[in-house]
PDB file of C-alpha atoms in Angstrom:
ATOM      1  CA  MET M 646      94.370  52.099  71.986  1.00  0.00           C
ATOM      2  CA  ALA M 647      97.395  54.385  71.880  1.00  0.00           C
ATOM      3  CA  ASP M 648      97.691  54.159  68.081  1.00  0.00           C
ATOM      4  CA  ILE M 649      95.240  57.007  67.661  1.00  0.00           C
ATOM      5  CA  LEU M 650      97.667  59.318  69.477  1.00  0.00           C
ATOM      6  CA  PHE M 651      99.889  59.218  66.391  1.00  0.00           C
ATOM      7  CA  GLU M 652      97.101  60.150  63.994  1.00  0.00           C
ATOM      8  CA  PRO M 653      97.538  63.712  62.614  1.00  0.00           C
ATOM      9  CA  GLN M 654      93.768  63.945  62.243  1.00  0.00           C
ATOM     10  CA  LEU M 655      93.323  63.751  66.020  1.00  0.00           C
ATOM     11  CA  TRP M 656      95.805  66.521  66.772  1.00  0.00           C
ATOM     12  CA  ALA M 657      94.405  68.713  64.013  1.00  0.00           C
ATOM     13  CA  ALA M 658      90.948  68.302  65.559  1.00  0.00           C
ATOM     14  CA  ILE M 659      92.302  69.062  69.042  1.00  0.00           C
ATOM     15  CA  LEU M 660      94.117  72.235  67.964  1.00  0.00           C
ATOM     16  CA  ALA M 661      91.149  73.459  65.923  1.00  0.00           C
ATOM     17  CA  GLY M 662      88.795  72.655  68.791  1.00  0.00           C
ATOM     18  CA  LEU M 663      91.095  74.370  71.280  1.00  0.00           C
ATOM     19  CA  LEU M 664      90.913  77.584  69.244  1.00  0.00           C
ATOM     20  CA  VAL M 665      87.119  77.345  69.106  1.00  0.00           C
ATOM     21  CA  THR M 666      86.829  76.743  72.868  1.00  0.00           C
ATOM     22  CA  VAL M 667      89.144  79.639  73.736  1.00  0.00           C
ATOM     23  CA  THR M 668      87.290  81.956  71.340  1.00  0.00           C
ATOM     24  CA  LEU M 669      83.899  80.913  72.735  1.00  0.00           C
ATOM     25  CA  THR M 670      85.090  81.491  76.291  1.00  0.00           C
ATOM     26  CA  ILE M 671      86.698  84.888  75.684  1.00  0.00           C
ATOM     27  CA  ALA M 672      83.840  86.209  73.530  1.00  0.00           C
ATOM     28  CA  SER M 673      81.176  84.977  75.959  1.00  0.00           C
ATOM     29  CA  MET M 674      82.984  86.531  78.925  1.00  0.00           C
ATOM     30  CA  ILE M 675      83.523  89.908  77.221  1.00  0.00           C
ATOM     31  CA  ILE M 676      79.977  90.229  75.868  1.00  0.00           C
ATOM     32  CA  GLY M 677      78.452  88.683  78.983  1.00  0.00           C
ATOM     33  CA  LEU M 678      80.406  91.015  81.268  1.00  0.00           C
ATOM     34  CA  ALA M 679      79.305  94.063  79.268  1.00  0.00           C
ATOM     35  CA  LEU M 680      75.654  92.980  79.425  1.00  0.00           C
ATOM     36  CA  GLY M 681      75.944  91.847  83.042  1.00  0.00           C
ATOM     37  CA  THR M 682      77.493  95.128  84.150  1.00  0.00           C
ATOM     38  CA  GLY M 683      74.642  97.037  82.536  1.00  0.00           C
ATOM     39  CA  VAL M 684      72.091  94.822  84.277  1.00  0.00           C
ATOM     40  CA  ALA M 685      73.915  95.163  87.610  1.00  0.00           C
ATOM     41  CA  VAL M 686      73.978  98.963  87.328  1.00  0.00           C
ATOM     42  CA  ALA M 687      70.261  98.906  86.506  1.00  0.00           C
ATOM     43  CA  ARG M 688      69.527  96.802  89.597  1.00  0.00           C
ATOM     44  CA  VAL M 689      71.653  98.915  91.949  1.00  0.00           C
ATOM     45  CA  HIS M 690      71.119 102.444  90.619  1.00  0.00           C
ATOM     46  CA  GLY M 691      67.961 102.203  88.496  1.00  0.00           C
ATOM     47  CA  ASN M 692      64.488 103.220  89.590  1.00  0.00           C
ATOM     48  CA  ARG M 693      62.082 100.586  90.860  1.00  0.00           C
ATOM     49  CA  ALA M 694      60.693  99.638  87.444  1.00  0.00           C
ATOM     50  CA  VAL M 695      64.137  99.300  85.857  1.00  0.00           C
ATOM     51  CA  SER M 696      65.417  97.332  88.842  1.00  0.00           C
ATOM     52  CA  VAL M 697      62.477  94.911  88.657  1.00  0.00           C
ATOM     53  CA  LEU M 698      62.994  94.375  84.911  1.00  0.00           C
ATOM     54  CA  ALA M 699      66.708  93.741  85.443  1.00  0.00           C
ATOM     55  CA  GLY M 700      65.899  91.298  88.233  1.00  0.00           C
ATOM     56  CA  ALA M 701      63.442  89.465  85.964  1.00  0.00           C
ATOM     57  CA  TYR M 702      66.132  89.245  83.257  1.00  0.00           C
ATOM     58  CA  VAL M 703      68.507  87.601  85.723  1.00  0.00           C
ATOM     59  CA  PHE M 704      65.825  85.274  87.098  1.00  0.00           C
ATOM     60  CA  VAL M 705      64.742  84.000  83.676  1.00  0.00           C
ATOM     61  CA  LEU M 706      68.210  83.457  82.213  1.00  0.00           C
ATOM     62  CA  ARG M 707      69.532  81.798  85.364  1.00  0.00           C
ATOM     63  CA  GLY M 708      66.499  79.532  85.483  1.00  0.00           C
ATOM     64  CA  ILE M 709      66.652  78.204  81.904  1.00  0.00           C
ATOM     65  CA  PRO M 710      69.338  75.549  81.277  1.00  0.00           C
ATOM     66  CA  LEU M 711      72.032  76.487  78.766  1.00  0.00           C
ATOM     67  CA  LEU M 712      71.314  73.351  76.729  1.00  0.00           C
ATOM     68  CA  MET M 713      67.653  74.350  76.382  1.00  0.00           C
ATOM     69  CA  LEU M 714      68.645  77.846  75.238  1.00  0.00           C
ATOM     70  CA  LEU M 715      70.981  76.395  72.602  1.00  0.00           C
ATOM     71  CA  PHE M 716      68.226  74.129  71.266  1.00  0.00           C
ATOM     72  CA  LEU M 717      65.701  76.982  71.341  1.00  0.00           C
ATOM     73  CA  PHE M 718      67.881  79.422  69.400  1.00  0.00           C
ATOM     74  CA  TYR M 719      69.488  76.993  66.944  1.00  0.00           C
ATOM     75  CA  TYR M 720      66.636  74.569  66.225  1.00  0.00           C
ATOM     76  CA  GLY M 721      63.562  76.516  67.343  1.00  0.00           C
ATOM     77  CA  LEU M 722      63.893  80.117  66.151  1.00  0.00           C
ATOM     78  CA  PRO M 723      64.846  79.198  62.543  1.00  0.00           C
ATOM     79  CA  ARG M 724      61.323  77.750  62.198  1.00  0.00           C
ATOM     80  CA  ILE M 725      59.873  81.254  62.582  1.00  0.00           C
ATOM     81  CA  ALA M 726      59.446  82.388  58.976  1.00  0.00           C
ATOM     82  CA  TRP M 727      59.528  86.152  59.533  1.00  0.00           C
ATOM     83  CA  LEU M 728      62.974  85.924  61.161  1.00  0.00           C
ATOM     84  CA  ARG M 729      64.535  84.731  57.911  1.00  0.00           C
ATOM     85  CA  GLY M 730      66.352  87.505  56.125  1.00  0.00           C
ATOM     86  CA  THR M 731      66.587  89.713  59.218  1.00  0.00           C
ATOM     87  CA  TRP M 732      69.947  90.859  60.584  1.00  0.00           C
ATOM     88  CA  PHE M 733      69.532  88.458  63.508  1.00  0.00           C
ATOM     89  CA  TRP M 734      69.167  85.551  61.090  1.00  0.00           C
ATOM     90  CA  ASN M 735      72.046  86.624  58.855  1.00  0.00           C
ATOM     91  CA  PHE M 736      74.434  87.528  61.665  1.00  0.00           C
ATOM     92  CA  VAL M 737      73.586  85.002  64.411  1.00  0.00           C
ATOM     93  CA  LEU M 738      71.234  82.148  63.564  1.00  0.00           C
ATOM     94  CA  ILE M 739      72.859  81.248  60.259  1.00  0.00           C
ATOM     95  CA  SER M 740      76.031  80.090  62.033  1.00  0.00           C
ATOM     96  CA  PRO M 741      76.165  77.505  64.850  1.00  0.00           C
ATOM     97  CA  PHE M 742      79.351  79.139  66.150  1.00  0.00           C
ATOM     98  CA  ARG M 743      77.785  82.607  66.335  1.00  0.00           C
ATOM     99  CA  THR M 744      74.635  81.152  67.842  1.00  0.00           C
ATOM    100  CA  ALA M 745      76.742  79.506  70.547  1.00  0.00           C
ATOM    101  CA  ILE M 746      78.509  82.803  71.321  1.00  0.00           C
ATOM    102  CA  PHE M 747      75.199  84.685  71.471  1.00  0.00           C
ATOM    103  CA  VAL M 748      73.449  82.133  73.697  1.00  0.00           C
ATOM    104  CA  MET M 749      76.424  81.623  76.019  1.00  0.00           C
ATOM    105  CA  SER M 750      76.879  85.399  76.355  1.00  0.00           C
ATOM    106  CA  LEU M 751      73.202  85.824  77.174  1.00  0.00           C
ATOM    107  CA  ASN M 752      73.245  83.017  79.729  1.00  0.00           C
ATOM    108  CA  ASN M 753      76.550  84.155  81.208  1.00  0.00           C
ATOM    109  CA  SER M 754      75.403  87.768  81.553  1.00  0.00           C
ATOM    110  CA  ALA M 755      72.830  86.779  84.182  1.00  0.00           C
ATOM    111  CA  TYR M 756      75.444  85.164  86.421  1.00  0.00           C
ATOM    112  CA  LEU M 757      77.934  87.976  85.838  1.00  0.00           C
ATOM    113  CA  ALA M 758      75.249  90.540  86.679  1.00  0.00           C
ATOM    114  CA  GLU M 759      74.911  89.031  90.148  1.00  0.00           C
ATOM    115  CA  ILE M 760      78.691  88.911  90.594  1.00  0.00           C
ATOM    116  CA  VAL M 761      79.086  92.558  89.567  1.00  0.00           C
ATOM    117  CA  ARG M 762      76.110  93.614  91.692  1.00  0.00           C
ATOM    118  CA  GLY M 763      77.698  91.959  94.719  1.00  0.00           C
ATOM    119  CA  GLY M 764      80.919  93.847  94.060  1.00  0.00           C
ATOM    120  CA  MET M 765      79.077  97.147  93.710  1.00  0.00           C
ATOM    121  CA  LEU M 766      77.185  96.592  96.954  1.00  0.00           C
ATOM    122  CA  SER M 767      80.479  95.948  98.744  1.00  0.00           C
ATOM    123  CA  VAL M 768      81.629  99.526  98.027  1.00  0.00           C
ATOM    124  CA  ARG M 769      81.045 101.819 100.998  1.00  0.00           C
ATOM    125  CA  ARG M 770      78.403 104.421 100.231  1.00  0.00           C
ATOM    126  CA  GLY M 771      80.536 107.077 101.891  1.00  0.00           C
ATOM    127  CA  LEU M 772      83.141 106.789  99.129  1.00  0.00           C
ATOM    128  CA  ILE M 773      80.537 107.380  96.431  1.00  0.00           C
ATOM    129  CA  GLU M 774      79.021 110.271  98.366  1.00  0.00           C
ATOM    130  CA  ALA M 775      82.491 111.786  98.730  1.00  0.00           C
ATOM    131  CA  GLY M 776      82.950 111.580  94.962  1.00  0.00           C
ATOM    132  CA  ARG M 777      79.612 113.270  94.383  1.00  0.00           C
ATOM    133  CA  ALA M 778      80.548 115.927  96.939  1.00  0.00           C
ATOM    134  CA  VAL M 779      83.611 116.954  94.912  1.00  0.00           C
ATOM    135  CA  GLY M 780      81.537 117.304  91.745  1.00  0.00           C
ATOM    136  CA  MET M 781      81.883 113.896  90.074  1.00  0.00           C
ATOM    137  CA  SER M 782      79.059 112.703  87.851  1.00  0.00           C
ATOM    138  CA  GLY M 783      77.494 109.279  88.303  1.00  0.00           C
ATOM    139  CA  TRP M 784      79.638 107.863  85.473  1.00  0.00           C
ATOM    140  CA  GLN M 785      82.822 109.384  86.912  1.00  0.00           C
ATOM    141  CA  CYS M 786      82.046 107.901  90.334  1.00  0.00           C
ATOM    142  CA  PHE M 787      81.527 104.488  88.759  1.00  0.00           C
ATOM    143  CA  ARG M 788      84.675 104.670  86.615  1.00  0.00           C
ATOM    144  CA  ARG M 789      87.040 106.054  89.248  1.00  0.00           C
ATOM    145  CA  ILE M 790      85.639 104.800  92.564  1.00  0.00           C
ATOM    146  CA  GLU M 791      82.912 102.166  92.422  1.00  0.00           C
ATOM    147  CA  GLY M 792      84.184 100.192  89.419  1.00  0.00           C
ATOM    148  CA  PRO M 793      87.830  99.699  90.496  1.00  0.00           C
ATOM    149  CA  ILE M 794      86.895  98.778  94.079  1.00  0.00           C
ATOM    150  CA  ALA M 795      84.209  96.361  92.891  1.00  0.00           C
ATOM    151  CA  LEU M 796      86.649  94.792  90.414  1.00  0.00           C
ATOM    152  CA  ARG M 797      89.117  94.001  93.188  1.00  0.00           C
ATOM    153  CA  ALA M 798      86.306  92.381  95.165  1.00  0.00           C
ATOM    154  CA  ILE M 799      84.952  90.207  92.341  1.00  0.00           C
ATOM    155  CA  LEU M 800      88.080  89.245  90.400  1.00  0.00           C
ATOM    156  CA  GLY M 801      88.282  85.813  92.020  1.00  0.00           C
ATOM    157  CA  ASN M 802      84.625  85.142  91.202  1.00  0.00           C
ATOM    158  CA  LEU M 803      85.214  86.294  87.626  1.00  0.00           C
ATOM    159  CA  GLY M 804      87.977  83.714  87.371  1.00  0.00           C
ATOM    160  CA  ASN M 805      85.642  81.000  88.647  1.00  0.00           C
ATOM    161  CA  GLU M 806      82.961  82.069  86.178  1.00  0.00           C
ATOM    162  CA  THR M 807      85.489  81.973  83.328  1.00  0.00           C
ATOM    163  CA  VAL M 808      86.355  78.380  84.229  1.00  0.00           C
ATOM    164  CA  ALA M 809      82.649  77.489  84.372  1.00  0.00           C
ATOM    165  CA  VAL M 810      82.004  79.089  80.974  1.00  0.00           C
ATOM    166  CA  MET M 811      85.010  77.344  79.439  1.00  0.00           C
ATOM    167  CA  LYS M 812      83.742  73.950  80.598  1.00  0.00           C
ATOM    168  CA  ALA M 813      80.147  74.743  79.636  1.00  0.00           C
ATOM    169  CA  SER M 814      81.298  75.551  76.096  1.00  0.00           C
ATOM    170  CA  ALA M 815      81.530  71.783  75.531  1.00  0.00           C
ATOM    171  CA  ILE M 816      77.716  71.784  75.327  1.00  0.00           C
ATOM    172  CA  ALA M 817      78.013  73.753  72.074  1.00  0.00           C
ATOM    173  CA  SER M 818      78.941  70.498  70.349  1.00  0.00           C
ATOM    174  CA  VAL M 819      75.222  69.554  70.376  1.00  0.00           C
ATOM    175  CA  ILE M 820      74.610  72.236  67.715  1.00  0.00           C
ATOM    176  CA  THR M 821      77.520  70.970  65.572  1.00  0.00           C
ATOM    177  CA  VAL M 822      80.186  73.330  66.923  1.00  0.00           C
ATOM    178  CA  HIS M 823      83.463  71.387  66.785  1.00  0.00           C
ATOM    179  CA  ASP M 824      85.038  72.678  69.963  1.00  0.00           C
ATOM    180  CA  LEU M 825      87.698  71.000  72.088  1.00  0.00           C
ATOM    181  CA  MET M 826      85.162  68.348  73.077  1.00  0.00           C
ATOM    182  CA  GLY M 827      83.263  67.869  69.833  1.00  0.00           C
ATOM    183  CA  GLY M 828      86.033  67.626  67.228  1.00  0.00           C
ATOM    184  CA  PRO M 829      88.209  64.952  68.890  1.00  0.00           C
ATOM    185  CA  ALA M 830      85.088  62.958  69.818  1.00  0.00           C
ATOM    186  CA  VAL M 831      84.200  62.679  66.124  1.00  0.00           C
ATOM    187  CA  VAL M 832      87.732  61.491  65.318  1.00  0.00           C
ATOM    188  CA  GLY M 833      87.579  58.972  68.162  1.00  0.00           C
ATOM    189  CA  ASN M 834      84.361  57.510  66.787  1.00  0.00           C
ATOM    190  CA  LEU M 835      85.911  57.224  63.320  1.00  0.00           C
ATOM    191  CA  TYR M 836      88.800  55.186  64.747  1.00  0.00           C
ATOM    192  CA  LEU M 837      86.513  53.215  67.105  1.00  0.00           C
ATOM    193  CA  ASP M 838      88.415  54.583  70.113  1.00  0.00           C
ATOM    194  CA  PRO M 839      86.393  57.290  71.880  1.00  0.00           C
ATOM    195  CA  PHE M 840      88.251  56.844  75.175  1.00  0.00           C
ATOM    196  CA  THR M 841      91.805  57.959  74.281  1.00  0.00           C
ATOM    197  CA  PRO M 842      90.789  61.299  72.692  1.00  0.00           C
ATOM    198  CA  LEU M 843      88.736  62.098  75.803  1.00  0.00           C
ATOM    199  CA  LEU M 844      91.790  61.573  78.012  1.00  0.00           C
ATOM    200  CA  VAL M 845      93.831  63.951  75.861  1.00  0.00           C
ATOM    201  CA  VAL M 846      91.007  66.502  75.796  1.00  0.00           C
ATOM    202  CA  GLY M 847      90.712  66.275  79.589  1.00  0.00           C
ATOM    203  CA  ALA M 848      94.408  67.127  79.895  1.00  0.00           C
ATOM    204  CA  PHE M 849      93.917  70.191  77.676  1.00  0.00           C
ATOM    205  CA  TYR M 850      90.973  71.347  79.800  1.00  0.00           C
ATOM    206  CA  LEU M 851      93.182  71.103  82.889  1.00  0.00           C
ATOM    207  CA  LEU M 852      95.838  73.202  81.134  1.00  0.00           C
ATOM    208  CA  LEU M 853      93.226  75.823  80.271  1.00  0.00           C
ATOM    209  CA  VAL M 854      92.021  75.952  83.883  1.00  0.00           C
ATOM    210  CA  ALA M 855      95.622  76.326  85.073  1.00  0.00           C
ATOM    211  CA  GLY M 856      96.118  79.185  82.606  1.00  0.00           C
ATOM    212  CA  ILE M 857      92.973  80.957  83.812  1.00  0.00           C
ATOM    213  CA  ASP M 858      93.974  80.536  87.465  1.00  0.00           C
ATOM    214  CA  TRP M 859      97.466  81.894  86.764  1.00  0.00           C
ATOM    215  CA  THR M 860      96.099  84.893  84.846  1.00  0.00           C
ATOM    216  CA  VAL M 861      93.609  85.760  87.601  1.00  0.00           C
ATOM    217  CA  ALA M 862      96.304  85.434  90.282  1.00  0.00           C
ATOM    218  CA  ARG M 863      98.579  87.821  88.355  1.00  0.00           C
ATOM    219  CA  MET M 864      95.743  90.313  87.903  1.00  0.00           C
ATOM    220  CA  GLN M 865      94.877  90.163  91.603  1.00  0.00           C
ATOM    221  CA  LEU M 866      98.507  90.814  92.493  1.00  0.00           C
ATOM    222  CA  ARG M 867      98.702  93.814  90.162  1.00  0.00           C
ATOM    223  CA  LEU M 868      95.452  95.245  91.493  1.00  0.00           C
ATOM    224  CA  ARG M 869      96.648  94.877  95.087  1.00  0.00           C
ATOM    225  CA  VAL M 870      99.917  96.640  94.235  1.00  0.00           C
ATOM    226  CA  SER M 871      98.172  99.456  92.363  1.00  0.00           C
ATOM    227  CA  GLY M 872      95.665  99.802  95.215  1.00  0.00           C
ATOM    228  CA  ARG M 873      98.455 100.250  97.748  1.00  0.00           C
ATOM    229  CA  GLN M 874     100.159 102.811  95.515  1.00  0.00           C
ATOM    230  CA  GLU M 875      96.950 104.837  95.202  1.00  0.00           C
ATOM    231  CA  THR M 876      96.288 104.830  98.947  1.00  0.00           C
ATOM    232  CA  PRO M 877      97.184 108.240 100.413  1.00  0.00           C
ATOM    233  CA  ARG M 878      99.838 108.167 103.103  1.00  0.00           C
TER     234      ARG M 878
END
């Protein structure tokens, strides 16, 4: 069973898959956070119609399983003839990796929208009104008051969501993305030993989670220090 541990093919698959998993996670978090922040702002500060549309966006994407979305976009949409040749086809659907990033970002944005909205609602209205009173625009209030305070409140939840996205990225293997889960599994099947590669992959997932936890803890510490320094004495 342990013979496969000395096969270069296994370690090449693990390292390549590790890069894919990290890239999927980072890209999905960045794009998802950008989309989610926009949706959260629309729900908190938009008019009734905009708020309802943003709420519907969150409801639909949170309600549809990620696996179903992957199948829909990778196997379903390519059957629509008029999509072929469009920028969406050439830039997203033509590549399983890009499709995975797009779908995971879309799915992730709904959860991040609720996290960001919770952080925004935790900011005292008096602080925002004080910013408006001294002549700040809505964007300036968000950038200098609401955003930083909300970030401190939600950073722990962002870390948890990053871990969830990293683990969910393993589902991308169903559309032929050779991530940390998919690549080594193929090698294990070739050597008739699927168990050992899974143990090694599990150890790498634990290392990734530890890295995310450490990074979030350092960011929380820095934000607490900067917050104390900015507090008037």
